[in-house]
PDB file of C-alpha atoms and ligand atoms in Angstrom:
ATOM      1  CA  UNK A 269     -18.143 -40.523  28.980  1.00 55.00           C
ATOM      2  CA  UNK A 270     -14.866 -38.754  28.868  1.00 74.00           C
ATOM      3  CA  UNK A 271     -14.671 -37.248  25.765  1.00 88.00           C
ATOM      4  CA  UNK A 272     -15.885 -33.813  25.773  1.00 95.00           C
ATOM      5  CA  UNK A 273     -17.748 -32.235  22.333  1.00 97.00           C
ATOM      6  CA  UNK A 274     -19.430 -28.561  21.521  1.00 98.00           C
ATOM      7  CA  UNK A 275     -22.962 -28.546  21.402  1.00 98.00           C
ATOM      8  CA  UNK A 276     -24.520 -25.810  19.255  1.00 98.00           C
ATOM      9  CA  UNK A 277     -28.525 -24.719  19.567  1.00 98.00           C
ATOM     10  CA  UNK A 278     -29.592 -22.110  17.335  1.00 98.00           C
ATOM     11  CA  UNK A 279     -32.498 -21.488  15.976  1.00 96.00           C
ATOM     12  CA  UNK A 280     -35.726 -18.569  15.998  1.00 95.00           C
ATOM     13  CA  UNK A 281     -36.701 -16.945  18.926  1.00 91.00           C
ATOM     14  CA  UNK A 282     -39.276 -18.785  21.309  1.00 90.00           C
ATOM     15  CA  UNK A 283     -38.388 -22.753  20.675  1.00 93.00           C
ATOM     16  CA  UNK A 284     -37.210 -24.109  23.414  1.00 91.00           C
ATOM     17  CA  UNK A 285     -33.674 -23.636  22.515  1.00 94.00           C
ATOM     18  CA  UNK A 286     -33.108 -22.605  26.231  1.00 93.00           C
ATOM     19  CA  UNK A 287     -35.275 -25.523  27.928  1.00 93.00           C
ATOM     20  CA  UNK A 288     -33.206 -28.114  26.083  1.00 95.00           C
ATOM     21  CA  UNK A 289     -29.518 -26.937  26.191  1.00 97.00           C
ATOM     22  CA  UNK A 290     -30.352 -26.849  29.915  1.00 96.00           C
ATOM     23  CA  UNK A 291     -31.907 -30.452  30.045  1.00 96.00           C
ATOM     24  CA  UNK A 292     -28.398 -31.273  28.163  1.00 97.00           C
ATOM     25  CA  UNK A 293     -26.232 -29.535  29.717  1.00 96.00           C
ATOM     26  CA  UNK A 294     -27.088 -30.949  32.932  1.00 95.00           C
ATOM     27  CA  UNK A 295     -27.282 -34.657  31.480  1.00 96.00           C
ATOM     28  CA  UNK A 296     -24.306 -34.606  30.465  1.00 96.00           C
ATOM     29  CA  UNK A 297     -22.289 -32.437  33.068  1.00 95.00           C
ATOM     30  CA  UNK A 298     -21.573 -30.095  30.370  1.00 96.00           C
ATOM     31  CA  UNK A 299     -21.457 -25.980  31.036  1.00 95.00           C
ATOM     32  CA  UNK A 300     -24.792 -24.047  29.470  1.00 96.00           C
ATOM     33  CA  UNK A 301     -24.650 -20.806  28.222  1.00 97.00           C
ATOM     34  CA  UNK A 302     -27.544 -18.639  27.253  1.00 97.00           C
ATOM     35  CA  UNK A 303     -25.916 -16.405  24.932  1.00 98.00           C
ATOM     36  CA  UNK A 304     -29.156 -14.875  24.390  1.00 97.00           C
ATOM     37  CA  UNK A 305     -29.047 -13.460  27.402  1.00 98.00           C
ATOM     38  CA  UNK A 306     -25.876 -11.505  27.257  1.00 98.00           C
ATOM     39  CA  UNK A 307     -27.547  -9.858  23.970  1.00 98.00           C
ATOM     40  CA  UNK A 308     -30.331  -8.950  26.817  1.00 98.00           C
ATOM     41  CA  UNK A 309     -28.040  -7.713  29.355  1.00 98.00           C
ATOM     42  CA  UNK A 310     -26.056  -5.464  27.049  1.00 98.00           C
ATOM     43  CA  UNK A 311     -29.504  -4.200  25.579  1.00 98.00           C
ATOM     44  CA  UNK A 312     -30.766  -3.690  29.438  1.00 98.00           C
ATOM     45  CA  UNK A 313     -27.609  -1.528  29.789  1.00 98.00           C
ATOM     46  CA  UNK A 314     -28.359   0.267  26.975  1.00 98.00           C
ATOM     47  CA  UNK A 315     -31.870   1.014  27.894  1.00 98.00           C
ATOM     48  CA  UNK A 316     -31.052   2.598  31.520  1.00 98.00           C
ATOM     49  CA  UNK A 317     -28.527   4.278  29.426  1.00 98.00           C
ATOM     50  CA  UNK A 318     -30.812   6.049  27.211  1.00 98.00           C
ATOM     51  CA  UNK A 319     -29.055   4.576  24.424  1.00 98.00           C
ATOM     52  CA  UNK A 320     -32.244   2.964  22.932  1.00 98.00           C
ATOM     53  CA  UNK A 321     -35.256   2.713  22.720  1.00 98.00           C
ATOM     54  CA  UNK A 322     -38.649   2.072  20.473  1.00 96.00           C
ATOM     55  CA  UNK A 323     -37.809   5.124  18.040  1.00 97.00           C
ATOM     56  CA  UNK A 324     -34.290   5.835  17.901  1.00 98.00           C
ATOM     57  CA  UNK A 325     -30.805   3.496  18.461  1.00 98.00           C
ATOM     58  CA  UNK A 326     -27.718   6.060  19.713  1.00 98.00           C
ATOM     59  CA  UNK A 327     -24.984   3.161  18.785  1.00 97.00           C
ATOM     60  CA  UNK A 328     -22.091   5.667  19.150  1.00 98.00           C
ATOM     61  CA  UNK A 329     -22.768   6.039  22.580  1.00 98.00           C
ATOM     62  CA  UNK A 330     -22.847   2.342  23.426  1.00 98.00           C
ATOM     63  CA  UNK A 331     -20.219   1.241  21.779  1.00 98.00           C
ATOM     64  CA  UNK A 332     -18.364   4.452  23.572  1.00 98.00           C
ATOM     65  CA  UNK A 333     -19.188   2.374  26.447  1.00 98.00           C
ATOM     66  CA  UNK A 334     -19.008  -1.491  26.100  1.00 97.00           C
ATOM     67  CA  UNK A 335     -16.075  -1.299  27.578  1.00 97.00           C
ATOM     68  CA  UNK A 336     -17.672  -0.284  30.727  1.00 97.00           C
ATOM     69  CA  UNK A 337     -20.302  -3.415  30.526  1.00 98.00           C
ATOM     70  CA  UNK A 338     -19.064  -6.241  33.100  1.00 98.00           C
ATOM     71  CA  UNK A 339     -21.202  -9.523  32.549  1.00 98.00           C
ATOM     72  CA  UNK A 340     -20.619 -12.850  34.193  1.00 97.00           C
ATOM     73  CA  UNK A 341     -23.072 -15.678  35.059  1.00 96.00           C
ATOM     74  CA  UNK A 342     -23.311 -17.183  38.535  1.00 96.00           C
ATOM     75  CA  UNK A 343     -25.072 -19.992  39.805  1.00 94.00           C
ATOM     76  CA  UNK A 344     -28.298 -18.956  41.646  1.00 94.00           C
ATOM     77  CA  UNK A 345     -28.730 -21.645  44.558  1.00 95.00           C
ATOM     78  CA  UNK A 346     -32.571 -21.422  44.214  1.00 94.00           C
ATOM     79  CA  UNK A 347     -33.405 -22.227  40.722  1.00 91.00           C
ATOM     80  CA  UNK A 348     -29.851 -24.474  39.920  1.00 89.00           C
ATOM     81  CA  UNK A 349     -29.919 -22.234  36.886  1.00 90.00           C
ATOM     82  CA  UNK A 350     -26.925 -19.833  36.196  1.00 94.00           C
ATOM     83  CA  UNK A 351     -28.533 -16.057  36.277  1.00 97.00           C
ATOM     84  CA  UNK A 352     -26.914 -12.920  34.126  1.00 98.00           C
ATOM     85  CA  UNK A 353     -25.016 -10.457  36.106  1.00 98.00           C
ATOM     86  CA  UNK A 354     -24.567  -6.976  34.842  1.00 98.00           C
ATOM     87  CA  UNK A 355     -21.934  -4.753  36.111  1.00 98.00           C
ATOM     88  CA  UNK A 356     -22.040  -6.990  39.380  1.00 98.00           C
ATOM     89  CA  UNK A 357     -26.241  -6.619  39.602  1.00 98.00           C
ATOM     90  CA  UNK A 358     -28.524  -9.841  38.763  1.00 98.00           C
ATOM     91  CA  UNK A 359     -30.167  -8.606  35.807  1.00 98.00           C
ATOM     92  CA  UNK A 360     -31.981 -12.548  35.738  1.00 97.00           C
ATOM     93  CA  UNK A 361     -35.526 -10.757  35.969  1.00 95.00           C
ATOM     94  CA  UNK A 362     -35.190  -7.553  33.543  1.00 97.00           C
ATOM     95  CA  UNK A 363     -34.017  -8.919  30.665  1.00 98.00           C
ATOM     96  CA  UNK A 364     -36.497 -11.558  30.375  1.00 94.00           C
ATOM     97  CA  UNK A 365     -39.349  -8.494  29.683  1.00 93.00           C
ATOM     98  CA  UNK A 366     -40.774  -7.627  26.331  1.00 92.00           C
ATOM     99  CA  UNK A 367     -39.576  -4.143  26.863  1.00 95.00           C
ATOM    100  CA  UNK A 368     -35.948  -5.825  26.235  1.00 97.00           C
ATOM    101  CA  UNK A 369     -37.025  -8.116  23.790  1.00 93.00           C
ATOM    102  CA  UNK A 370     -38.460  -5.636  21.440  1.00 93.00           C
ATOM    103  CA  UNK A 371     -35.566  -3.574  21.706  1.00 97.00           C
ATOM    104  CA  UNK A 372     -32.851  -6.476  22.211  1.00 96.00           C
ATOM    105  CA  UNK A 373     -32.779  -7.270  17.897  1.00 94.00           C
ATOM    106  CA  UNK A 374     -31.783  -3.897  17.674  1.00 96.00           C
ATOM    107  CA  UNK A 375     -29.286  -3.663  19.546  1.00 97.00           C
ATOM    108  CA  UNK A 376     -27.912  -6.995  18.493  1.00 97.00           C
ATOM    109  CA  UNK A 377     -27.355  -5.868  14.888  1.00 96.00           C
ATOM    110  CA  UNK A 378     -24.754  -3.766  16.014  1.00 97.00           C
ATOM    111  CA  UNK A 379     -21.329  -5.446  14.870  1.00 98.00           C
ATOM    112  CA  UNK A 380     -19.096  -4.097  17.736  1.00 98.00           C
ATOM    113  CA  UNK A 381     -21.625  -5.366  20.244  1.00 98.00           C
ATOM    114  CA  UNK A 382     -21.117  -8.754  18.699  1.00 98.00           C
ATOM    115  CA  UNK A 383     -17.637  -9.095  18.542  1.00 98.00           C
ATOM    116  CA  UNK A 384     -17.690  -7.925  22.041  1.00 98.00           C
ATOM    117  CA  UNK A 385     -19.770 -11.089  22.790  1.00 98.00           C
ATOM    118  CA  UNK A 386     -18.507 -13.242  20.534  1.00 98.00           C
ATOM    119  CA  UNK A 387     -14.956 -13.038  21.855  1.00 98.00           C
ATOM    120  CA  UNK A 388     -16.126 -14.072  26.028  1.00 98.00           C
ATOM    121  CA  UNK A 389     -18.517 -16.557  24.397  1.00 98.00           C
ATOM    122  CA  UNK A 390     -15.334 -18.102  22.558  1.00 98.00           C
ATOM    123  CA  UNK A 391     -13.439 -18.238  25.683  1.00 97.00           C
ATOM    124  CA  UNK A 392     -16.335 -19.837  28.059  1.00 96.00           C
ATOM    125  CA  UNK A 393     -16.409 -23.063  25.346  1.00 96.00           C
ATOM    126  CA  UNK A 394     -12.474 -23.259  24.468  1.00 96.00           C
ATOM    127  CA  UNK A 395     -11.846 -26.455  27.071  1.00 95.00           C
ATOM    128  CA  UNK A 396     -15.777 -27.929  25.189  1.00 96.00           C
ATOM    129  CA  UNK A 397     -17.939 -29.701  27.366  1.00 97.00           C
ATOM    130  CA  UNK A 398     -20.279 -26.972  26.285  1.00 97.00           C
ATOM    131  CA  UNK A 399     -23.980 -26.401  25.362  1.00 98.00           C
ATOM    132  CA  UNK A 400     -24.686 -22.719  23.931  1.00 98.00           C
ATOM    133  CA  UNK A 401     -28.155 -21.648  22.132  1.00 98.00           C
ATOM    134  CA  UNK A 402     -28.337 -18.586  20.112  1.00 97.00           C
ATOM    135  CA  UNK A 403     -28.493 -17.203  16.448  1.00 97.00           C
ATOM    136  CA  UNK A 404     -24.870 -17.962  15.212  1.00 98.00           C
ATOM    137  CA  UNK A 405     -23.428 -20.303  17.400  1.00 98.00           C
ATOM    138  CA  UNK A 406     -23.175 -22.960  14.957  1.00 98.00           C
ATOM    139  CA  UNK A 407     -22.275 -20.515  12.119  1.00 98.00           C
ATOM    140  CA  UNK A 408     -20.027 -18.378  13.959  1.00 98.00           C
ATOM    141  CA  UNK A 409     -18.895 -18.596  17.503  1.00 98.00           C
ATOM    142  CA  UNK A 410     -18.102 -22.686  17.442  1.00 98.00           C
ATOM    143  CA  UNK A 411     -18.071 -23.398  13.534  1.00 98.00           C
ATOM    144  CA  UNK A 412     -16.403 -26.655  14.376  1.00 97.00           C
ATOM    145  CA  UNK A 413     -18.994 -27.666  16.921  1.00 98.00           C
ATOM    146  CA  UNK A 414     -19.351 -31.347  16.636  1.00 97.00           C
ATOM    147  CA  UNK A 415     -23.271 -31.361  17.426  1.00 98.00           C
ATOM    148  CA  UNK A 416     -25.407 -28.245  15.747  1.00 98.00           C
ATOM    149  CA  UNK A 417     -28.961 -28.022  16.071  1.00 98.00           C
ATOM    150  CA  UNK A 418     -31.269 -25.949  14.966  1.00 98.00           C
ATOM    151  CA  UNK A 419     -34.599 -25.378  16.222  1.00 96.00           C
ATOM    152  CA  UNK A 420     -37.905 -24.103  14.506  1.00 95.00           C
ATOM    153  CA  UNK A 421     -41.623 -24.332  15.622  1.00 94.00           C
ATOM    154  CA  UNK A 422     -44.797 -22.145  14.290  1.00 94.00           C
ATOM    155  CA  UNK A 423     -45.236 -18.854  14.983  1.00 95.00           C
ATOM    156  CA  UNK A 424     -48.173 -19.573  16.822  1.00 95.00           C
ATOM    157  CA  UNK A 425     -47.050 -22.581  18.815  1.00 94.00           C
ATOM    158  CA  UNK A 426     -44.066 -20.319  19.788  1.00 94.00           C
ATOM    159  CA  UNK A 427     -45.898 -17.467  20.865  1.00 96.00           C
ATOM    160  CA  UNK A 428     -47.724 -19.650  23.110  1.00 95.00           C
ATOM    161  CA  UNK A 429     -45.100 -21.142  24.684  1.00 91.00           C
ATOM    162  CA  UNK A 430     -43.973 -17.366  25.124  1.00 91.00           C
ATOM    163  CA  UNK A 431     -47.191 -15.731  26.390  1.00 95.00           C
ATOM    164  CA  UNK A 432     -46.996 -18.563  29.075  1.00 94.00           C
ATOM    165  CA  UNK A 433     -44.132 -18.202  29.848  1.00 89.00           C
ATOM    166  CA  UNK A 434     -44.342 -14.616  31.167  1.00 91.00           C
ATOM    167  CA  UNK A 435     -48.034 -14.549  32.173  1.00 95.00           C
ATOM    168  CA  UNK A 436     -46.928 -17.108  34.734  1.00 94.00           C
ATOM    169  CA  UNK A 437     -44.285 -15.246  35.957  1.00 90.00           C
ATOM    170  CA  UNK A 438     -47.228 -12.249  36.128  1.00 92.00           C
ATOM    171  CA  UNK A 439     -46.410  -9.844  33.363  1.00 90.00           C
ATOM    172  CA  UNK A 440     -49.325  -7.963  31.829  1.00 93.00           C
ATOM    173  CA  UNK A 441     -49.176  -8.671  28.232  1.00 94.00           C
ATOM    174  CA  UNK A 442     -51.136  -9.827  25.325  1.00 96.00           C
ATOM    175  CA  UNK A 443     -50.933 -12.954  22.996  1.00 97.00           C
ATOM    176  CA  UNK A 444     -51.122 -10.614  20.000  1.00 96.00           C
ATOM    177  CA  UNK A 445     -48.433  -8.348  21.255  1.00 96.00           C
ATOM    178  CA  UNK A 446     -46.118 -11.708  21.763  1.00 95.00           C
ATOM    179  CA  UNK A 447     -46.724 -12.765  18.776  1.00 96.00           C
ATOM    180  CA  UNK A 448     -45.745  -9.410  17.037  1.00 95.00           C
ATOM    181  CA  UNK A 449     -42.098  -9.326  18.706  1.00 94.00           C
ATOM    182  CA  UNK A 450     -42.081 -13.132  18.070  1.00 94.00           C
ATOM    183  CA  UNK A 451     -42.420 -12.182  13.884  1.00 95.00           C
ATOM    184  CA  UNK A 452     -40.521  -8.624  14.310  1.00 94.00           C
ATOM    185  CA  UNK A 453     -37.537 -10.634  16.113  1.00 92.00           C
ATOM    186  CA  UNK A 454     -37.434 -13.604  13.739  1.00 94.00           C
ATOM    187  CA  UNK A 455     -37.362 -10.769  10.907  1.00 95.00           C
ATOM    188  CA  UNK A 456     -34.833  -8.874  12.459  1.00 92.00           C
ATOM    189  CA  UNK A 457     -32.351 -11.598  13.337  1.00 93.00           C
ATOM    190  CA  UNK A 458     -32.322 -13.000   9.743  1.00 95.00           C
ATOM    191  CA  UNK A 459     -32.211 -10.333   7.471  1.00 96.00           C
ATOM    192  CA  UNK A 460     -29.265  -8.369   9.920  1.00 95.00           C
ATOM    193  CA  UNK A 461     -25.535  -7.784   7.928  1.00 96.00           C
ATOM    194  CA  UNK A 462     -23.685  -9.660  10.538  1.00 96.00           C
ATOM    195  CA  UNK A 463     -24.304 -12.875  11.444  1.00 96.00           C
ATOM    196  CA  UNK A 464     -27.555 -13.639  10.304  1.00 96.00           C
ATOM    197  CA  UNK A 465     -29.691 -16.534  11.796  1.00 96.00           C
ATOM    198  CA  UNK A 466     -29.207 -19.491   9.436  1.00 96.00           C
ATOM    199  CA  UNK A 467     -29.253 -22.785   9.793  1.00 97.00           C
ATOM    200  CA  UNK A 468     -25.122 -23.900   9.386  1.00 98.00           C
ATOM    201  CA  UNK A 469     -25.513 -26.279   6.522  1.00 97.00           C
ATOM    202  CA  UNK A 470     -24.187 -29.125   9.065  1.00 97.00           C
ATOM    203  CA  UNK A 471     -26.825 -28.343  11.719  1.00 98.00           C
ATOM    204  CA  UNK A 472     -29.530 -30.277  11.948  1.00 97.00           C
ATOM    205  CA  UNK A 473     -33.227 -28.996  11.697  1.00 97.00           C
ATOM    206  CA  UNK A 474     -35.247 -30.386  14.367  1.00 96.00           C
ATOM    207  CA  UNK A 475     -39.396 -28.964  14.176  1.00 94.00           C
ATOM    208  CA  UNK A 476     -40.514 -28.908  17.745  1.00 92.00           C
ATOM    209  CA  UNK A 477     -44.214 -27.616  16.789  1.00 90.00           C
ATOM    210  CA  UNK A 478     -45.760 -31.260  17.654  1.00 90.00           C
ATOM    211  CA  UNK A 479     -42.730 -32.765  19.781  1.00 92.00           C
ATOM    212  CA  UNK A 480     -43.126 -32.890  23.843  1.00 91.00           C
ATOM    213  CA  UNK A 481     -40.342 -31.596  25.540  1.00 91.00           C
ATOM    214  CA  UNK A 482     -39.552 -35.206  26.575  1.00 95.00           C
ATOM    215  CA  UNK A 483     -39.659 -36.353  23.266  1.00 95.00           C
ATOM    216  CA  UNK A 484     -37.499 -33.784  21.956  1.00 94.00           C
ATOM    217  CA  UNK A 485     -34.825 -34.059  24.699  1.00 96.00           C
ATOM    218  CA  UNK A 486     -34.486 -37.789  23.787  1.00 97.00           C
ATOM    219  CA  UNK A 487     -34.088 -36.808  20.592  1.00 96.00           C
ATOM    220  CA  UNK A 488     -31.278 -34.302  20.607  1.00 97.00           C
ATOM    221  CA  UNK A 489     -29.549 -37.052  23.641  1.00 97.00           C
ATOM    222  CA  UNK A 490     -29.221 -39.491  21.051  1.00 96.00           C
ATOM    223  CA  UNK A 491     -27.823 -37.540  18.100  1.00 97.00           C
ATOM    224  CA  UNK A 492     -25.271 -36.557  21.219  1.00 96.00           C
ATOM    225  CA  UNK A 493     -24.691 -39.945  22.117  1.00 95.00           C
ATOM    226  CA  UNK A 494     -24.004 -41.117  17.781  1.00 95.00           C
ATOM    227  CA  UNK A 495     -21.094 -37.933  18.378  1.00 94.00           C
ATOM    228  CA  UNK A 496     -19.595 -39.512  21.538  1.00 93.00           C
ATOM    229  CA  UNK A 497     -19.434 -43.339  20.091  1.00 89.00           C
TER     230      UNK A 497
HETATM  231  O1  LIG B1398     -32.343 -16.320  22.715  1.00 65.09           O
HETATM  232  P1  LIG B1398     -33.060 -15.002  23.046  1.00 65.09           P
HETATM  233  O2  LIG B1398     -34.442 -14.918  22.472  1.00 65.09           O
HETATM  234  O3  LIG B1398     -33.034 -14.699  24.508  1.00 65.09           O
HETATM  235  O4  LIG B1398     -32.176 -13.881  22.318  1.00 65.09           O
HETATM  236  C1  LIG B1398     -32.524 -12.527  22.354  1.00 65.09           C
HETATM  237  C2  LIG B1398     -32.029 -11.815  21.108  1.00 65.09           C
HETATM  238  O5  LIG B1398     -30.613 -11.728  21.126  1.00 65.09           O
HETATM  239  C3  LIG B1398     -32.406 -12.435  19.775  1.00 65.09           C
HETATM  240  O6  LIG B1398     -33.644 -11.976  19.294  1.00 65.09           O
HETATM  241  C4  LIG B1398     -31.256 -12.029  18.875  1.00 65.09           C
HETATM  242  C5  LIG B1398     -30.101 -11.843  19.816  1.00 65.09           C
HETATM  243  N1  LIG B1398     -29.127 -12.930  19.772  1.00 65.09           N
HETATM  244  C6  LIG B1398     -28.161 -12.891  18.798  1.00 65.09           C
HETATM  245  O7  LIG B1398     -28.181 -12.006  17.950  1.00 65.09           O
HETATM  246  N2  LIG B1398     -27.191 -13.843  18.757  1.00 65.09           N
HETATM  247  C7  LIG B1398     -27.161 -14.825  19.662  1.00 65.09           C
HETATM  248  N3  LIG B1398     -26.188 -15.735  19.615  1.00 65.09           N
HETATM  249  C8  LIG B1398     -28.159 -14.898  20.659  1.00 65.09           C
HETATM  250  C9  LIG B1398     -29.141 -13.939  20.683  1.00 65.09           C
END
């Protein structure tokens, strides 16, 4: 397979947008990104910042900054996954709380902070051979992606997933507060001025709620394969 395409995976918070484009990605020896979790990093930076937090937003201040906000992504040995570095630290661990996932829609509104992102996501797909999940890669940051998905599941099932997810890794939370950001997020992200999440009217809508990951990975590997023939 020698001909390389765009692969484009948006879709609401919690759906396995992640789990897939990485299954992809390494199927097909393409590069993931996780633009998500630049979003995270920036909002991190923001947070030890003083910037924001549950009550107030001080966007002057960051955007003073975001030229002083360094990310990159580098391959961590242990996992085969690529962590987030901020300003030259492995942020992997602290963005992935739900102190920066309340506070990461929020700072994701802001316009400057996306165009910021936007621009270095742009650049890591220009050669293709790419999968990136988000909220407006298909609509936005690849528009002429030649494979866009998007992903939806139930609240419920979602917040599941999510409550697993970090109660596993051993963070003290509570279904019901998961399923609040899960809501608050999914709110957030589609009602925002710029670059709402919508599905691109070429994507295609894939519900995960009753799918197994398996199931769900063949699924998306064949609509790949129809692209490449
Ligand atoms: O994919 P995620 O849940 O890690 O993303 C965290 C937040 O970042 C999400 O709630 C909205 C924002 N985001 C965005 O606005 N645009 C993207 N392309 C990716 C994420």
């Amino acid at each position: 397979m020698n001909k390389k395409i765009t692969i484009a995976i948006d879709g609401y918070s919690s759906t396995g947008k992640s789990t897939v484009a990485k299954e992809l990605a390494k199927a097909l020896e393409y590069i993931y990104v996780d633009s998500g979790a630049m979003y995270r990093a920036v909002t991190l930076y923001a947070m030890q910042n003083d910037f924001v937090g549950s009550s107030f937003f001080n966007d002057e201040s960051l955007i003073n900054k975001l030229n002083e906000i360094q990310l990159h992504f580098q391959l961590n040995a242990k996992t085969a996954n690529a962590d987030m570095y901020l300003n030259g630290e492995n942020v992997e661990k602290e963005i992935r709380t739900l102190e920066v996932s309340n506070l990461v829609s929020k700072v994701s509104a802001n316009s400057d902070v996306r165009k910021k992102l936007v621009a270095i996501q742009k650049e890591m797909g220009k050669n293709k051979g790419v999968v990136m999940d988000g909220r407006d890669i298909g609509t936005v940051v690849f528009k002429d992606a030649e494979l866009k998905i998007f992903m939806n599941a139930s609240a419920d099932t979602r917040a599941e997933r999510r409550y697993k997810e970090l109660t596993d890794k051993g963070e003290n939370v509570s279904y019901e507060e998961i399923l609040k950001n899960v809501v608050e997020r999914d709110q957030m992200d589609t009602s925002r001025k710029d670059s709402p999440l919508v599905k691109a009217s070429d994507a295609i809508e894939i519900d995960n709620s009753n799918l197994t990951r398996k199931e769900q990975f063949d699924k998306i590997l064949s609509l790949v394969k129809d692209k490449l023939n």
